Structures are given as C-alpha cells and as structure tokens.
Short mmCIF file of N, CA and C in Angstrom, two decimals:
data_model
loop_
_atom_site.label_atom_id
_atom_site.label_comp_id
_atom_site.label_asym_id
_atom_site.label_seq_id
_atom_site.Cartn_x
_atom_site.Cartn_y
_atom_site.Cartn_z
N MET A 1 105.81 69.23 81.22
CA MET A 1 104.71 70.02 81.74
C MET A 1 104.98 71.49 81.48
N ILE A 2 104.01 72.22 80.98
CA ILE A 2 104.12 73.64 80.70
C ILE A 2 103.91 74.41 82.01
N ALA A 3 104.85 75.30 82.30
CA ALA A 3 104.74 76.10 83.51
C ALA A 3 103.57 77.06 83.41
N THR A 4 102.90 77.29 84.51
CA THR A 4 101.72 78.16 84.51
C THR A 4 102.00 79.51 85.15
N SER A 5 103.22 79.74 85.57
CA SER A 5 103.51 80.99 86.28
C SER A 5 103.65 82.16 85.32
N THR A 6 103.52 83.34 85.87
CA THR A 6 103.69 84.58 85.13
C THR A 6 105.16 84.97 85.20
N ILE A 7 105.71 85.50 84.12
CA ILE A 7 107.08 86.01 84.15
C ILE A 7 107.14 87.14 85.16
N ASN A 8 108.17 87.15 85.96
CA ASN A 8 108.31 88.18 86.98
C ASN A 8 109.09 89.37 86.46
N THR A 9 108.58 90.00 85.44
CA THR A 9 109.18 91.22 84.92
C THR A 9 108.14 92.31 85.06
N VAL A 10 108.60 93.54 85.02
CA VAL A 10 107.67 94.66 85.18
C VAL A 10 106.80 94.80 83.94
N TRP A 11 107.40 94.71 82.75
CA TRP A 11 106.62 94.94 81.55
C TRP A 11 107.23 94.23 80.38
N PRO A 12 106.51 93.57 79.54
CA PRO A 12 105.14 93.11 79.80
C PRO A 12 105.16 91.88 80.68
N SER A 13 104.05 91.63 81.32
CA SER A 13 103.87 90.41 82.09
C SER A 13 103.30 89.36 81.13
N ILE A 14 103.78 88.13 81.25
CA ILE A 14 103.32 87.07 80.34
C ILE A 14 102.82 85.90 81.17
N ARG A 15 101.65 85.38 80.78
CA ARG A 15 101.07 84.23 81.46
C ARG A 15 100.25 83.43 80.47
N LEU A 16 99.84 82.24 80.90
CA LEU A 16 98.97 81.41 80.06
C LEU A 16 97.61 82.08 79.87
N LEU A 17 97.01 81.80 78.76
CA LEU A 17 95.68 82.31 78.42
C LEU A 17 94.66 81.94 79.49
N GLU A 18 93.79 82.90 79.82
CA GLU A 18 92.68 82.67 80.75
C GLU A 18 91.38 83.09 80.06
N SER A 19 90.27 82.64 80.58
CA SER A 19 88.98 82.95 79.95
C SER A 19 88.73 84.45 79.86
N CYS A 20 89.21 85.22 80.83
CA CYS A 20 89.00 86.67 80.79
C CYS A 20 89.73 87.34 79.63
N ASP A 21 90.69 86.65 78.99
CA ASP A 21 91.45 87.20 77.87
C ASP A 21 90.74 87.02 76.52
N LEU A 22 89.79 86.11 76.47
CA LEU A 22 89.19 85.75 75.18
C LEU A 22 88.54 86.93 74.45
N PRO A 23 87.77 87.80 75.10
CA PRO A 23 87.19 88.92 74.35
C PRO A 23 88.24 89.84 73.72
N SER A 24 89.31 90.11 74.44
CA SER A 24 90.37 90.98 73.92
C SER A 24 91.08 90.34 72.73
N ILE A 25 91.40 89.07 72.85
CA ILE A 25 92.08 88.37 71.76
C ILE A 25 91.16 88.29 70.54
N ALA A 26 89.91 87.96 70.76
CA ALA A 26 88.95 87.87 69.65
C ALA A 26 88.80 89.22 68.95
N GLU A 27 88.78 90.30 69.71
CA GLU A 27 88.65 91.64 69.12
C GLU A 27 89.87 91.98 68.27
N HIS A 28 91.06 91.72 68.80
CA HIS A 28 92.28 92.01 68.03
C HIS A 28 92.36 91.14 66.79
N TYR A 29 92.02 89.89 66.93
CA TYR A 29 92.06 88.98 65.79
C TYR A 29 91.06 89.42 64.72
N ALA A 30 89.89 89.88 65.15
CA ALA A 30 88.88 90.36 64.19
C ALA A 30 89.41 91.55 63.40
N PHE A 31 90.17 92.42 64.05
CA PHE A 31 90.78 93.55 63.35
C PHE A 31 91.74 93.04 62.27
N GLU A 32 92.55 92.05 62.61
CA GLU A 32 93.49 91.48 61.63
C GLU A 32 92.77 90.78 60.49
N VAL A 33 91.67 90.10 60.81
CA VAL A 33 90.89 89.43 59.77
C VAL A 33 90.41 90.46 58.76
N GLU A 34 89.91 91.58 59.26
CA GLU A 34 89.33 92.60 58.39
C GLU A 34 90.35 93.51 57.73
N HIS A 35 91.43 93.84 58.43
CA HIS A 35 92.33 94.90 57.94
C HIS A 35 93.76 94.47 57.68
N GLY A 36 94.16 93.29 58.08
CA GLY A 36 95.57 92.94 58.00
C GLY A 36 95.84 91.66 57.25
N VAL A 37 97.11 91.27 57.29
CA VAL A 37 97.53 90.01 56.68
C VAL A 37 98.27 89.12 57.69
N ALA A 38 98.18 89.46 58.97
CA ALA A 38 98.79 88.62 60.00
C ALA A 38 98.07 87.27 60.08
N THR A 39 96.83 87.23 59.64
CA THR A 39 96.09 85.99 59.48
C THR A 39 95.49 85.98 58.08
N PHE A 40 95.34 84.81 57.52
CA PHE A 40 94.68 84.70 56.23
C PHE A 40 93.22 84.32 56.39
N ASP A 41 92.74 84.29 57.62
CA ASP A 41 91.29 84.15 57.81
C ASP A 41 90.61 85.36 57.19
N THR A 42 89.49 85.13 56.56
CA THR A 42 88.72 86.23 55.97
C THR A 42 87.36 86.39 56.66
N VAL A 43 87.07 85.48 57.58
CA VAL A 43 85.85 85.53 58.37
C VAL A 43 86.26 85.30 59.83
N ASN A 44 85.68 86.08 60.72
CA ASN A 44 86.01 85.93 62.15
C ASN A 44 85.58 84.57 62.67
N PRO A 45 86.45 83.94 63.46
CA PRO A 45 86.07 82.66 64.05
C PRO A 45 84.90 82.84 65.03
N GLU A 46 84.13 81.80 65.16
CA GLU A 46 83.01 81.77 66.10
C GLU A 46 83.55 81.73 67.53
N PRO A 47 82.77 82.13 68.52
CA PRO A 47 83.22 82.08 69.93
C PRO A 47 83.71 80.70 70.36
N ASP A 48 83.13 79.64 69.82
CA ASP A 48 83.56 78.29 70.19
C ASP A 48 85.02 78.04 69.81
N TYR A 49 85.50 78.68 68.76
CA TYR A 49 86.90 78.55 68.36
C TYR A 49 87.80 79.02 69.50
N TRP A 50 87.48 80.17 70.07
CA TRP A 50 88.29 80.73 71.15
C TRP A 50 88.16 79.89 72.41
N LYS A 51 87.00 79.35 72.66
CA LYS A 51 86.83 78.47 73.83
C LYS A 51 87.68 77.21 73.68
N GLN A 52 87.76 76.70 72.46
CA GLN A 52 88.60 75.52 72.21
C GLN A 52 90.07 75.85 72.39
N LYS A 53 90.49 77.04 71.95
CA LYS A 53 91.88 77.50 72.18
C LYS A 53 92.19 77.50 73.67
N LEU A 54 91.24 78.01 74.46
CA LEU A 54 91.43 78.06 75.91
C LEU A 54 91.57 76.66 76.49
N ILE A 55 90.71 75.75 76.08
CA ILE A 55 90.78 74.37 76.57
C ILE A 55 92.13 73.74 76.22
N GLU A 56 92.55 73.89 74.97
CA GLU A 56 93.82 73.30 74.53
C GLU A 56 95.01 73.93 75.25
N SER A 57 94.90 75.20 75.57
CA SER A 57 95.97 75.87 76.31
C SER A 57 96.01 75.39 77.75
N GLN A 58 94.84 75.32 78.38
CA GLN A 58 94.79 74.91 79.78
C GLN A 58 95.20 73.46 79.99
N ASN A 59 94.90 72.59 79.02
CA ASN A 59 95.29 71.19 79.19
C ASN A 59 96.73 70.94 78.71
N GLY A 60 97.39 71.98 78.18
CA GLY A 60 98.80 71.88 77.81
C GLY A 60 99.09 71.33 76.44
N SER A 61 98.06 70.90 75.71
CA SER A 61 98.34 70.33 74.39
C SER A 61 98.84 71.38 73.41
N TYR A 62 98.20 72.54 73.38
CA TYR A 62 98.60 73.64 72.50
C TYR A 62 98.51 74.94 73.28
N PRO A 63 99.55 75.25 74.06
CA PRO A 63 99.49 76.43 74.93
C PRO A 63 99.47 77.76 74.17
N VAL A 64 98.81 78.72 74.78
CA VAL A 64 98.75 80.11 74.30
C VAL A 64 99.11 81.00 75.49
N TRP A 65 99.98 81.96 75.24
CA TRP A 65 100.37 82.91 76.28
C TRP A 65 99.94 84.31 75.89
N VAL A 66 99.62 85.11 76.87
CA VAL A 66 99.25 86.50 76.62
C VAL A 66 100.27 87.43 77.27
N ALA A 67 100.51 88.56 76.61
CA ALA A 67 101.36 89.62 77.16
C ALA A 67 100.43 90.70 77.68
N LEU A 68 100.69 91.14 78.90
CA LEU A 68 99.84 92.14 79.55
C LEU A 68 100.62 93.42 79.82
N ASP A 69 99.98 94.55 79.56
CA ASP A 69 100.56 95.84 79.91
C ASP A 69 100.21 96.10 81.37
N THR A 70 101.17 95.89 82.23
CA THR A 70 100.92 96.03 83.67
C THR A 70 100.70 97.48 84.08
N TYR A 71 100.99 98.41 83.19
CA TYR A 71 100.75 99.82 83.49
C TYR A 71 99.33 100.25 83.11
N LYS A 72 98.64 99.43 82.34
CA LYS A 72 97.29 99.77 81.88
C LYS A 72 96.30 98.69 82.28
N GLU A 73 96.14 98.49 83.56
CA GLU A 73 95.17 97.55 84.10
C GLU A 73 95.30 96.15 83.49
N SER A 74 96.53 95.75 83.24
CA SER A 74 96.83 94.43 82.68
C SER A 74 96.10 94.17 81.37
N LYS A 75 96.06 95.18 80.53
CA LYS A 75 95.46 95.06 79.20
C LYS A 75 96.26 94.05 78.37
N VAL A 76 95.55 93.16 77.65
CA VAL A 76 96.21 92.22 76.75
C VAL A 76 96.75 93.01 75.56
N VAL A 77 98.08 92.92 75.34
CA VAL A 77 98.71 93.68 74.26
C VAL A 77 99.30 92.77 73.18
N GLY A 78 99.24 91.47 73.42
CA GLY A 78 99.72 90.52 72.43
C GLY A 78 99.53 89.11 72.95
N TRP A 79 99.72 88.17 72.05
CA TRP A 79 99.61 86.77 72.44
C TRP A 79 100.40 85.92 71.47
N ALA A 80 100.81 84.77 71.95
CA ALA A 80 101.56 83.81 71.14
C ALA A 80 101.12 82.42 71.52
N GLY A 81 101.19 81.53 70.57
CA GLY A 81 100.81 80.16 70.90
C GLY A 81 101.04 79.21 69.76
N VAL A 82 100.74 77.97 70.04
CA VAL A 82 100.88 76.92 69.04
C VAL A 82 99.52 76.29 68.78
N SER A 83 99.39 75.76 67.61
CA SER A 83 98.17 75.06 67.23
C SER A 83 98.57 73.84 66.40
N ARG A 84 97.61 72.99 66.20
CA ARG A 84 97.86 71.77 65.42
C ARG A 84 98.34 72.16 64.02
N PHE A 85 99.43 71.56 63.59
CA PHE A 85 99.98 71.83 62.26
C PHE A 85 99.18 71.12 61.18
N ASP A 86 98.83 69.87 61.44
CA ASP A 86 98.09 69.07 60.46
C ASP A 86 97.38 67.97 61.22
N ALA A 87 96.21 67.57 60.74
CA ALA A 87 95.41 66.54 61.42
C ALA A 87 96.00 65.14 61.30
N LYS A 88 96.88 64.93 60.34
CA LYS A 88 97.47 63.61 60.16
C LYS A 88 98.36 63.28 61.36
N LEU A 89 98.23 62.08 61.90
CA LEU A 89 98.91 61.67 63.11
C LEU A 89 100.44 61.77 63.01
N ALA A 90 100.98 61.55 61.84
CA ALA A 90 102.44 61.62 61.68
C ALA A 90 102.99 63.02 61.99
N TYR A 91 102.14 64.04 61.97
CA TYR A 91 102.57 65.42 62.24
C TYR A 91 102.39 65.82 63.71
N GLN A 92 102.07 64.89 64.59
CA GLN A 92 101.72 65.25 65.96
C GLN A 92 102.85 65.93 66.73
N ARG A 93 104.10 65.77 66.30
CA ARG A 93 105.23 66.40 66.99
C ARG A 93 105.54 67.79 66.43
N THR A 94 104.75 68.23 65.47
CA THR A 94 104.95 69.54 64.84
C THR A 94 103.75 70.43 65.14
N ALA A 95 104.02 71.69 65.46
CA ALA A 95 102.95 72.65 65.75
C ALA A 95 103.19 73.92 64.96
N GLU A 96 102.10 74.58 64.61
CA GLU A 96 102.22 75.89 63.97
C GLU A 96 102.33 76.94 65.07
N PHE A 97 103.33 77.78 64.96
CA PHE A 97 103.57 78.83 65.94
C PHE A 97 103.10 80.17 65.36
N SER A 98 102.35 80.92 66.15
CA SER A 98 101.86 82.23 65.74
C SER A 98 101.99 83.20 66.90
N PHE A 99 102.16 84.47 66.56
CA PHE A 99 102.08 85.50 67.59
C PHE A 99 101.50 86.76 66.99
N TYR A 100 100.85 87.53 67.82
CA TYR A 100 100.18 88.76 67.42
C TYR A 100 100.45 89.83 68.47
N VAL A 101 100.74 91.03 68.01
CA VAL A 101 100.96 92.16 68.92
C VAL A 101 100.07 93.30 68.45
N LEU A 102 99.33 93.90 69.37
CA LEU A 102 98.47 95.03 69.02
C LEU A 102 99.31 96.14 68.38
N ASN A 103 98.73 96.80 67.40
CA ASN A 103 99.46 97.83 66.64
C ASN A 103 100.14 98.85 67.53
N ASP A 104 99.45 99.34 68.56
CA ASP A 104 100.02 100.37 69.44
C ASP A 104 101.21 99.88 70.24
N TYR A 105 101.44 98.58 70.28
CA TYR A 105 102.52 98.02 71.08
C TYR A 105 103.63 97.41 70.23
N GLN A 106 103.51 97.49 68.93
CA GLN A 106 104.55 96.95 68.07
C GLN A 106 105.80 97.82 68.17
N GLY A 107 106.96 97.17 68.10
CA GLY A 107 108.22 97.88 68.21
C GLY A 107 108.63 98.20 69.63
N ARG A 108 107.94 97.64 70.61
CA ARG A 108 108.23 97.95 72.01
C ARG A 108 108.71 96.73 72.80
N GLY A 109 109.06 95.66 72.10
CA GLY A 109 109.60 94.48 72.76
C GLY A 109 108.59 93.43 73.17
N VAL A 110 107.33 93.65 72.87
CA VAL A 110 106.30 92.68 73.25
C VAL A 110 106.49 91.37 72.47
N GLY A 111 106.68 91.47 71.17
CA GLY A 111 106.88 90.27 70.36
C GLY A 111 108.10 89.49 70.79
N LYS A 112 109.18 90.19 71.06
CA LYS A 112 110.41 89.55 71.51
C LYS A 112 110.19 88.83 72.85
N SER A 113 109.48 89.47 73.76
CA SER A 113 109.19 88.85 75.06
C SER A 113 108.33 87.60 74.89
N LEU A 114 107.32 87.69 74.03
CA LEU A 114 106.45 86.55 73.79
C LEU A 114 107.21 85.38 73.16
N LEU A 115 108.03 85.67 72.15
CA LEU A 115 108.79 84.60 71.50
C LEU A 115 109.76 83.94 72.46
N TYR A 116 110.44 84.73 73.26
CA TYR A 116 111.39 84.18 74.22
C TYR A 116 110.67 83.27 75.22
N HIS A 117 109.58 83.78 75.77
CA HIS A 117 108.82 83.01 76.75
C HIS A 117 108.27 81.72 76.13
N ALA A 118 107.68 81.83 74.97
CA ALA A 118 107.10 80.65 74.31
C ALA A 118 108.17 79.60 74.05
N GLN A 119 109.31 80.03 73.53
CA GLN A 119 110.38 79.07 73.24
C GLN A 119 110.83 78.35 74.50
N LYS A 120 111.04 79.09 75.57
CA LYS A 120 111.48 78.47 76.82
C LYS A 120 110.43 77.49 77.35
N GLN A 121 109.17 77.85 77.28
CA GLN A 121 108.11 76.97 77.76
C GLN A 121 107.96 75.73 76.86
N LEU A 122 108.10 75.91 75.56
CA LEU A 122 107.93 74.79 74.65
C LEU A 122 109.07 73.78 74.75
N GLU A 123 110.21 74.19 75.28
CA GLU A 123 111.29 73.23 75.53
C GLU A 123 110.85 72.16 76.52
N LEU A 124 109.85 72.48 77.33
CA LEU A 124 109.34 71.55 78.34
C LEU A 124 108.16 70.72 77.83
N HIS A 125 107.68 71.01 76.63
CA HIS A 125 106.49 70.34 76.11
C HIS A 125 106.80 68.87 75.81
N PRO A 126 105.93 67.96 76.24
CA PRO A 126 106.22 66.54 76.06
C PRO A 126 106.11 66.03 74.62
N THR A 127 105.40 66.73 73.76
CA THR A 127 105.15 66.23 72.42
C THR A 127 105.75 67.11 71.32
N ILE A 128 105.55 68.41 71.41
CA ILE A 128 105.95 69.30 70.31
C ILE A 128 107.47 69.42 70.23
N LYS A 129 108.02 69.07 69.08
CA LYS A 129 109.47 69.10 68.87
C LYS A 129 109.87 69.99 67.69
N THR A 130 108.91 70.38 66.86
CA THR A 130 109.20 71.24 65.71
C THR A 130 108.12 72.30 65.60
N LEU A 131 108.55 73.54 65.34
CA LEU A 131 107.63 74.65 65.14
C LEU A 131 107.70 75.11 63.70
N VAL A 132 106.56 75.42 63.14
CA VAL A 132 106.46 75.95 61.78
C VAL A 132 105.64 77.24 61.84
N SER A 133 106.10 78.26 61.15
CA SER A 133 105.34 79.52 61.07
C SER A 133 105.15 79.88 59.61
N ARG A 134 103.96 80.36 59.30
CA ARG A 134 103.65 80.89 57.97
C ARG A 134 103.47 82.39 58.13
N ILE A 135 104.30 83.17 57.43
CA ILE A 135 104.31 84.62 57.62
C ILE A 135 104.13 85.31 56.28
N ALA A 136 103.12 86.19 56.20
CA ALA A 136 102.96 87.00 54.99
C ALA A 136 104.25 87.78 54.80
N ILE A 137 104.78 87.79 53.59
CA ILE A 137 106.13 88.31 53.37
C ILE A 137 106.27 89.79 53.72
N GLN A 138 105.18 90.55 53.71
CA GLN A 138 105.29 91.96 54.08
C GLN A 138 105.36 92.19 55.59
N GLN A 139 105.21 91.14 56.37
CA GLN A 139 105.30 91.23 57.83
C GLN A 139 106.78 91.17 58.23
N GLU A 140 107.53 92.20 57.88
CA GLU A 140 108.98 92.20 58.04
C GLU A 140 109.41 92.06 59.50
N ALA A 141 108.70 92.69 60.42
CA ALA A 141 109.07 92.58 61.83
C ALA A 141 108.93 91.15 62.32
N SER A 142 107.89 90.47 61.89
CA SER A 142 107.69 89.07 62.27
C SER A 142 108.79 88.19 61.69
N VAL A 143 109.12 88.41 60.43
CA VAL A 143 110.20 87.66 59.80
C VAL A 143 111.50 87.87 60.58
N HIS A 144 111.81 89.11 60.91
CA HIS A 144 113.03 89.43 61.64
C HIS A 144 113.06 88.73 63.01
N LEU A 145 111.95 88.79 63.74
CA LEU A 145 111.91 88.14 65.06
C LEU A 145 112.08 86.62 64.94
N HIS A 146 111.45 86.03 63.97
CA HIS A 146 111.61 84.59 63.79
C HIS A 146 113.08 84.25 63.52
N GLN A 147 113.72 85.01 62.65
CA GLN A 147 115.13 84.76 62.36
C GLN A 147 115.99 84.96 63.61
N THR A 148 115.70 86.00 64.38
CA THR A 148 116.44 86.28 65.61
C THR A 148 116.35 85.12 66.59
N PHE A 149 115.21 84.45 66.62
CA PHE A 149 115.00 83.36 67.56
C PHE A 149 115.27 81.98 66.97
N GLY A 150 116.06 81.95 65.91
CA GLY A 150 116.55 80.67 65.40
C GLY A 150 115.68 79.95 64.41
N PHE A 151 114.63 80.58 63.93
CA PHE A 151 113.83 79.95 62.88
C PHE A 151 114.57 80.08 61.55
N SER A 152 114.51 79.04 60.75
CA SER A 152 115.14 79.05 59.43
C SER A 152 114.08 79.22 58.35
N HIS A 153 114.43 80.01 57.34
CA HIS A 153 113.54 80.19 56.19
C HIS A 153 113.61 78.92 55.35
N ILE A 154 112.47 78.27 55.19
CA ILE A 154 112.40 77.01 54.47
C ILE A 154 112.02 77.23 53.00
N GLY A 155 111.24 78.28 52.75
CA GLY A 155 110.81 78.57 51.39
C GLY A 155 109.70 79.60 51.41
N THR A 156 109.26 79.97 50.22
CA THR A 156 108.18 80.93 50.08
C THR A 156 107.13 80.37 49.13
N LEU A 157 105.89 80.42 49.57
CA LEU A 157 104.77 80.03 48.72
C LEU A 157 104.24 81.31 48.07
N LYS A 158 104.42 81.43 46.79
CA LYS A 158 104.07 82.66 46.09
C LYS A 158 102.60 82.70 45.71
N HIS A 159 101.98 83.82 46.06
CA HIS A 159 100.59 84.12 45.67
C HIS A 159 99.61 83.01 46.04
N VAL A 160 99.77 82.46 47.23
CA VAL A 160 98.89 81.37 47.67
C VAL A 160 97.64 81.85 48.37
N GLY A 161 97.60 83.13 48.71
CA GLY A 161 96.42 83.69 49.35
C GLY A 161 95.99 84.95 48.63
N PHE A 162 94.73 85.32 48.87
CA PHE A 162 94.22 86.57 48.30
C PHE A 162 93.53 87.32 49.42
N LYS A 163 94.11 88.47 49.78
CA LYS A 163 93.56 89.25 50.87
C LYS A 163 93.92 90.71 50.65
N GLN A 164 93.10 91.60 51.18
CA GLN A 164 93.31 93.04 51.01
C GLN A 164 93.39 93.42 49.53
N GLY A 165 92.63 92.70 48.71
CA GLY A 165 92.53 93.01 47.29
C GLY A 165 93.73 92.63 46.46
N ALA A 166 94.62 91.79 46.99
CA ALA A 166 95.83 91.44 46.25
C ALA A 166 96.28 90.02 46.59
N PRO A 167 97.01 89.40 45.66
CA PRO A 167 97.60 88.09 45.97
C PRO A 167 98.64 88.26 47.08
N GLN A 168 98.73 87.27 47.95
CA GLN A 168 99.66 87.32 49.07
C GLN A 168 100.58 86.10 49.03
N SER A 169 101.84 86.35 49.30
CA SER A 169 102.83 85.27 49.40
C SER A 169 103.18 85.03 50.86
N VAL A 170 103.56 83.80 51.16
CA VAL A 170 103.81 83.39 52.54
C VAL A 170 105.20 82.76 52.64
N ALA A 171 105.99 83.27 53.58
CA ALA A 171 107.28 82.67 53.88
C ALA A 171 107.08 81.60 54.93
N LEU A 172 107.76 80.49 54.76
CA LEU A 172 107.69 79.39 55.72
C LEU A 172 108.95 79.38 56.56
N TYR A 173 108.77 79.35 57.87
CA TYR A 173 109.89 79.30 58.81
C TYR A 173 109.72 78.10 59.71
N GLN A 174 110.85 77.50 60.09
CA GLN A 174 110.82 76.30 60.91
C GLN A 174 111.93 76.36 61.96
N ARG A 175 111.64 75.77 63.11
CA ARG A 175 112.63 75.70 64.19
C ARG A 175 112.39 74.45 64.99
N ASP A 176 113.47 73.74 65.28
CA ASP A 176 113.38 72.60 66.19
C ASP A 176 113.32 73.11 67.61
N VAL A 177 112.51 72.47 68.42
CA VAL A 177 112.42 72.81 69.85
C VAL A 177 113.53 72.03 70.55
N LEU A 178 114.36 72.75 71.25
CA LEU A 178 115.48 72.13 71.93
C LEU A 178 115.02 71.56 73.27
N GLU A 179 115.61 70.45 73.65
CA GLU A 179 115.30 69.86 74.95
C GLU A 179 115.91 70.71 76.04
N ALA A 180 115.18 70.86 77.13
CA ALA A 180 115.69 71.65 78.28
C ALA A 180 116.78 70.89 78.99
#
C-alpha cells in the first residue's frame, strides 16, 4: 500500500497528487512540451489525461507525488511519478519513472527530495518491481540524480526523437525496486 501522508519536512513538502494540483502540473508540462526536452510530447495532453493520472495515483496503481514550496502558499514546484511502461501484460511489473522540477526551483534539492520519496514509497508498491527512465541526454542534472539514486545506464537511443529543431538522443536508465 502506498502511504498517503505528507513528508514532515519544512521544505519542500511532498504528498500524493490531488485534484487541486492538476492545473499547475498541466501548465508546467505545457511549458516543457513547447520549450524543453524533458518530455518528447509535442502536443499538450488533453485535460482527461491529467484526470486519468489523478485516478491512477489515487488508486495506487501508478502514484504521482508533488513537491510543494511551503513558503509560497504551497505552490507546486515539481512532481514525480510512475506510469505504465508498456501495454503488454508481461511488462506489468515495470513502470516508467519521470520527474519534473520547475525551472526556478532546479538546483535547490527538489528533484533529490522527490526521487528519495518516490523510491521509498515504491518499495511498498505491490506490483512495480522495476523502474525505467528515458532521459534526453542534455538533461545532465536528471542523469546525475538518477545515477545518485542507483539507476544504471542501460544504453542510449541515438536520434530517436526530433524536438526543438534538432534530433534528440535518449539515455535509458533502469533500477530495481527493493523490497522494504
């Protein structure tokens, strides 16, 4: 069972995704769709996509956590979560892990807090046993955090995406979820 409590730290506070977080997450994600390579989406997801994320998080199948700046009216400053890796049933124990931190909060420990919290919570997950992350190779901070938290570099897919007017390569990282 995934714990629903908030981390009892001063900053950032981390908790499971709630409906009030969806507009903030959608806005940040839209910025990345248009201006970044943290996602390879080129079109913003419809509102139903975010509603489905909320449902999957609340029912525990694919949890999403948000980091809140407790000094700024609990503003969402980042989020992390897992999603289905592949629709084929044989992959049901594997999830894709992603995290996003707002630009103004990068380099301030938000990503590290999110990764730590997510890893600890996923140790309790009844199904997910392997995490896979796809990271655009220029996302050096993300690569570093994944390595710090025990993800192994599995390989690089060269020029598999086209975004921001250029071919993009993706590093693949994997980590087994340890039993609590």
